[in-house]
C-alpha atoms as a printed R data frame, in Angstrom:
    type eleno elety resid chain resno       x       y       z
1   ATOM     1    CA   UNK     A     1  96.232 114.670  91.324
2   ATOM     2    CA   UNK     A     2  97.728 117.610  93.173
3   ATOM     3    CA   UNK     A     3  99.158 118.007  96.348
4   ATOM     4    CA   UNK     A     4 101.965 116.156  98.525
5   ATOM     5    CA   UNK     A     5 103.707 114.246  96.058
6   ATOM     6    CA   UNK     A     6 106.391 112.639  99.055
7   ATOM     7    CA   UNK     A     7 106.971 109.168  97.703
8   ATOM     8    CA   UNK     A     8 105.767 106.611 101.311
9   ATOM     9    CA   UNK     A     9 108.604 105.579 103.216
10  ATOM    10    CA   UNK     A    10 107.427 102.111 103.293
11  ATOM    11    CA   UNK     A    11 108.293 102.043  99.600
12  ATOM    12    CA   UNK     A    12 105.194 102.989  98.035
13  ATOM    13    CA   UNK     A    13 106.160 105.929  95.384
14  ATOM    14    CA   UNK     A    14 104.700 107.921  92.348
15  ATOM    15    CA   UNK     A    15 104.647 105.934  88.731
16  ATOM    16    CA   UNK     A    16 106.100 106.721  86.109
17  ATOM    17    CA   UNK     A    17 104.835 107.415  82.572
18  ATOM    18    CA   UNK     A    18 107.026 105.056  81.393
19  ATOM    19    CA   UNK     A    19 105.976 102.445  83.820
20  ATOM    20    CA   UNK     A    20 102.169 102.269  83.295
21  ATOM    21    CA   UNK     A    21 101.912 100.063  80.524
22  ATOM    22    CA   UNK     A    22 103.631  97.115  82.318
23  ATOM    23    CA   UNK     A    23 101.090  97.629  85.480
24  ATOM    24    CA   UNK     A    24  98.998  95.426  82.853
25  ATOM    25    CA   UNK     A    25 100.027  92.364  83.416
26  ATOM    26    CA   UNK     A    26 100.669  92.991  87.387
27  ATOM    27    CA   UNK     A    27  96.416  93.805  87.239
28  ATOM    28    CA   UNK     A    28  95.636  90.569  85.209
29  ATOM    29    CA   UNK     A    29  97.804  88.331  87.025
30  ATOM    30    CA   UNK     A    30  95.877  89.988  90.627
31  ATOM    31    CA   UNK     A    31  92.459  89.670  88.738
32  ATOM    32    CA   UNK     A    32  93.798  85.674  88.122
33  ATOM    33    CA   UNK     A    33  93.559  85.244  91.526
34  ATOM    34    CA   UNK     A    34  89.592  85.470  91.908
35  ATOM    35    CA   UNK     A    35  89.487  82.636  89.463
36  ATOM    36    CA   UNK     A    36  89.817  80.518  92.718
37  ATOM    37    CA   UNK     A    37  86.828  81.933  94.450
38  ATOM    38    CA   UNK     A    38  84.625  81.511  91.103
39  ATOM    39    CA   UNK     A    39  85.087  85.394  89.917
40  ATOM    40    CA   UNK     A    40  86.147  85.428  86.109
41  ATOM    41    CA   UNK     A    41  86.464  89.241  84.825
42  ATOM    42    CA   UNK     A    42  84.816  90.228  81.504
43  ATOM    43    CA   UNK     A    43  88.064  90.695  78.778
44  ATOM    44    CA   UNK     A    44  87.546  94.207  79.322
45  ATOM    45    CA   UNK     A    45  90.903  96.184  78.949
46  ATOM    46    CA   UNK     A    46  92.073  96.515  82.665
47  ATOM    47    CA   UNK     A    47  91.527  99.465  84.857
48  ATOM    48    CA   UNK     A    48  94.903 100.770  84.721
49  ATOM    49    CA   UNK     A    49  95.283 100.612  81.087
50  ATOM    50    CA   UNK     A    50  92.626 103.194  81.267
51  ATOM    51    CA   UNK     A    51  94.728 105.830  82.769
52  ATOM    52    CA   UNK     A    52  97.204 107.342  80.613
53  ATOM    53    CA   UNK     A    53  98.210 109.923  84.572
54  ATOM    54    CA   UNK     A    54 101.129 108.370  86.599
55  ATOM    55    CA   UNK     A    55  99.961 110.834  88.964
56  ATOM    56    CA   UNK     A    56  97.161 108.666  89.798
57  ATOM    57    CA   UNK     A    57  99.499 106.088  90.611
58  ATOM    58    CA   UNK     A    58 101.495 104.982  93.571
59  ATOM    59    CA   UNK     A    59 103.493 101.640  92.730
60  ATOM    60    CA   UNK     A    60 105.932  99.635  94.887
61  ATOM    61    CA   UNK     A    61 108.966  98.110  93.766
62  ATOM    62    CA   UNK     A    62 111.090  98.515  90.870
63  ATOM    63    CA   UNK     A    63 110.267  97.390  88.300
64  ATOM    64    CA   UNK     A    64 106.728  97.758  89.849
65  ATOM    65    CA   UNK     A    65 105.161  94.634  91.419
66  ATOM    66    CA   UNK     A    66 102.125  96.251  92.829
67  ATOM    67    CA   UNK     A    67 100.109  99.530  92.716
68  ATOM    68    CA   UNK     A    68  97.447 101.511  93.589
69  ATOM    69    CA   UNK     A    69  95.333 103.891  90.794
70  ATOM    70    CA   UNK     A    70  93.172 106.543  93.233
71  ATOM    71    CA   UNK     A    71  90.675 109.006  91.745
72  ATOM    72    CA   UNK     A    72  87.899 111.762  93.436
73  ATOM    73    CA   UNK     A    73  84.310 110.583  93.636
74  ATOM    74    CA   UNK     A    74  82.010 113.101  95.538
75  ATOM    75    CA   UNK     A    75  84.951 115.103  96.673
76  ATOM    76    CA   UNK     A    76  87.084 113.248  98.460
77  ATOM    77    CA   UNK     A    77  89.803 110.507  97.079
78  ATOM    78    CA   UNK     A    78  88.927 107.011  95.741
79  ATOM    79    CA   UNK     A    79  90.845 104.105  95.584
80  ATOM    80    CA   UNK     A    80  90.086 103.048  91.684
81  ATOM    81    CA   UNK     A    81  92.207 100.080  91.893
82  ATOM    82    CA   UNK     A    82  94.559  98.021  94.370
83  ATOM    83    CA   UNK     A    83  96.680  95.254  92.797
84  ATOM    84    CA   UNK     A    84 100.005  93.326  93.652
85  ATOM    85    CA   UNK     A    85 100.810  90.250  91.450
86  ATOM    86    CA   UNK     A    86 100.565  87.296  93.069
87  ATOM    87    CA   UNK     A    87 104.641  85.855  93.006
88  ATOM    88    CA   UNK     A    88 104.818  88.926  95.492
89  ATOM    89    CA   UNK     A    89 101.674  88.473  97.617
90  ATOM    90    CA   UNK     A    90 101.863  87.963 101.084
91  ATOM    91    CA   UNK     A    91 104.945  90.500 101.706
92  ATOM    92    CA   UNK     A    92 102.409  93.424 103.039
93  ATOM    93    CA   UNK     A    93 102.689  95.163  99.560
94  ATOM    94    CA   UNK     A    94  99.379  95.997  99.798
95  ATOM    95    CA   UNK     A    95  99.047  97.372 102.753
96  ATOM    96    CA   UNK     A    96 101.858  99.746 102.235
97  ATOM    97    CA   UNK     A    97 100.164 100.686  99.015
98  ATOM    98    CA   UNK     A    98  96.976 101.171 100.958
99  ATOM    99    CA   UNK     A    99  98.560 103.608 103.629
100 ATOM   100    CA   UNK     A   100 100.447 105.745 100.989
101 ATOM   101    CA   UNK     A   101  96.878 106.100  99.533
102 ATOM   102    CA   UNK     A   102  95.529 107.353 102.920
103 ATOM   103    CA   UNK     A   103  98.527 108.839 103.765
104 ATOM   104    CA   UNK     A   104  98.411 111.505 100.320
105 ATOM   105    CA   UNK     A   105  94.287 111.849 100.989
106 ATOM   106    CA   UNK     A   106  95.521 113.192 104.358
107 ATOM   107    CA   UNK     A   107  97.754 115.681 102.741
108 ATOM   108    CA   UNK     A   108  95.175 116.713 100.401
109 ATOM   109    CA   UNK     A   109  92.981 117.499 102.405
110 ATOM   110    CA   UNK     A   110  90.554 114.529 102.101
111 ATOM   111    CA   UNK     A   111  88.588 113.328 104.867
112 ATOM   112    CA   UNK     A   112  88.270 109.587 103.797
113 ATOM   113    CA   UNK     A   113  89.013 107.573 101.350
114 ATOM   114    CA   UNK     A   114  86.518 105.458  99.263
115 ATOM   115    CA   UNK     A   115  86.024 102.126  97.787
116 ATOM   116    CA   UNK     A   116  84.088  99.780  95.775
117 ATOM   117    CA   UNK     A   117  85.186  95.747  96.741
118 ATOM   118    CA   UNK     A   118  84.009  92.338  96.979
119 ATOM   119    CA   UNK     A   119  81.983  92.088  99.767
120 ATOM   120    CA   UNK     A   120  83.074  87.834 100.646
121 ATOM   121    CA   UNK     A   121  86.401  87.809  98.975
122 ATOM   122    CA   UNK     A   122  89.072  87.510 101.936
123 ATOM   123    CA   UNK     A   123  91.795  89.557 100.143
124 ATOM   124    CA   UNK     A   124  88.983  92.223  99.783
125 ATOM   125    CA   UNK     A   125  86.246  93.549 101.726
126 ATOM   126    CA   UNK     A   126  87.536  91.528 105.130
127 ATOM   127    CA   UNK     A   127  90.717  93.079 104.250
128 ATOM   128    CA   UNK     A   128  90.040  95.972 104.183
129 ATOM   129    CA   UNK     A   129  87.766  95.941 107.159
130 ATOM   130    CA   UNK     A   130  90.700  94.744 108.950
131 ATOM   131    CA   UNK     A   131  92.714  98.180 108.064
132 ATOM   132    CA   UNK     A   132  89.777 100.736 109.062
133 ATOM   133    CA   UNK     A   133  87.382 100.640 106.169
134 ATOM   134    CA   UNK     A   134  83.518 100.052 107.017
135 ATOM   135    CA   UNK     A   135  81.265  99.263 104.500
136 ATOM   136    CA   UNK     A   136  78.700 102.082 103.552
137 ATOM   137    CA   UNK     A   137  74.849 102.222 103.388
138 ATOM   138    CA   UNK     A   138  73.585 103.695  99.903
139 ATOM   139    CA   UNK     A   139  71.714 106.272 101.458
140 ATOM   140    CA   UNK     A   140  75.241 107.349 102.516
141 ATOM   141    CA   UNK     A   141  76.770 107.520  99.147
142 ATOM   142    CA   UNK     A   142  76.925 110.677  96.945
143 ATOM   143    CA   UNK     A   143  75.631 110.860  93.156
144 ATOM   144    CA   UNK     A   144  79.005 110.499  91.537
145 ATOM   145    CA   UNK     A   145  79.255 106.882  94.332
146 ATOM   146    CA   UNK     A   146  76.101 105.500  93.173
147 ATOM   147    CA   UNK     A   147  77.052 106.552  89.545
148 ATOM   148    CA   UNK     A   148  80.442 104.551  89.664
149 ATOM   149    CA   UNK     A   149  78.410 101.594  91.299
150 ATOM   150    CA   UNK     A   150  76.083 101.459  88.660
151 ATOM   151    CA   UNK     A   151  78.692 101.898  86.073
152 ATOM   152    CA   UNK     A   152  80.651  98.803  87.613
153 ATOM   153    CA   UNK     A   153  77.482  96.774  87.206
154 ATOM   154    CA   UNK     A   154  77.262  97.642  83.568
155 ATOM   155    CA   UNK     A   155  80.713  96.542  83.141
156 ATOM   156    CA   UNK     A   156  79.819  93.460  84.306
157 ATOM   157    CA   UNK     A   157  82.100  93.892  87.313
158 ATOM   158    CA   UNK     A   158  79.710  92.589  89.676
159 ATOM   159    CA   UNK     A   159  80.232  89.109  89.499
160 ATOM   160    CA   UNK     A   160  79.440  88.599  93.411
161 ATOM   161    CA   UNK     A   161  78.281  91.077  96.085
162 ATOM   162    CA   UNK     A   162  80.130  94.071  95.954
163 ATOM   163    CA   UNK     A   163  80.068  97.380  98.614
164 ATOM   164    CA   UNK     A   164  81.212 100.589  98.982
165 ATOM   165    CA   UNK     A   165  83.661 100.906 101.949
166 ATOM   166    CA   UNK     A   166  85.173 104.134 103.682
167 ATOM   167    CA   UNK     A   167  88.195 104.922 106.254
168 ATOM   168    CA   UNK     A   168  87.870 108.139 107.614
169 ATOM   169    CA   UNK     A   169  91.056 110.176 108.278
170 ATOM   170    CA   UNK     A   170  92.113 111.899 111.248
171 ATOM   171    CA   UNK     A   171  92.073 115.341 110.360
């Protein structure tokens, strides 16, 4: 990623190198979670262990408890990933997370910011409503959106109803 690199003053702040191979376990023990609503995750090696770029990466605490892995898609930023493990749910981790997300696609230049959820999972699609996000039509998404969606469903990520949301920025 380029641009701002200001760490959030709610506590959300760049990764380090060093620090992405423990974001493991804080993405497994999140993914646990949906284990409760009937959502079991194909053994897949987790999203973040896919990125090797802490600049990707915003993570809050120390050591990190919680992060959030964005990307582009159709030329604006995407949030690849949003996790917090659970023994530090609750605390509004997340949310900060989710504004420091916003916050850098602001300084980018970005007018939105993108993602793919669980449509019926509270701590996902509701949530996310709840902080701006509205969920998009296909005919609204660009090629490299409906590429990722159908690349999720050949993960085998789409183990209930899933949507694309978006929260536009103010510019």
């Amino acid at each position: 990623m380029t641009g701002d690199r200001r760490p959030d003053p709610g506590g959300a702040r760049w990764a380090e190198a060093g620090e992405l191979p423990g974001l493991a376990a804080v993405e497994t023990a999140a993914d646990g979670m949906f284990a409760a609503v009937g959502i079991i995750f194909p053994p897949d090696p987790t999203t973040i262990a896919e990125t090797g770029d802490p600049s990707r990466v915003l993570v809050a605490g120390t050591p990190p408890v919680g992060f959030a892995m964005i990307g582009w898609v159709d030329g604006g930023v995407h949030l690849d990933q949003l996790a917090v493990h659970p023994d530090h749910g609750r605390r509004g981790i997340g949310g900060r997370l989710l504004e420091a997300v916003c916050d850098h696609a602001a300084s980018v230049g970005a007018s939105a910011v993108t993602l793919t959820t669980f449509r019926d999972v509270p701590w996902n699609a509701p949530w996310y409503a709840r902080r701006g996000f509205a969920v998009l039509d296909p005919a609204e998404w660009g090629p490299e959106m409906a590429a990722l969606v159908a690349h999720e469903r050949e993960l085998g990520i789409e183990l209930a109803p899933r949507v694309v949301m978006r929260r536009p920025l103010a510019a």
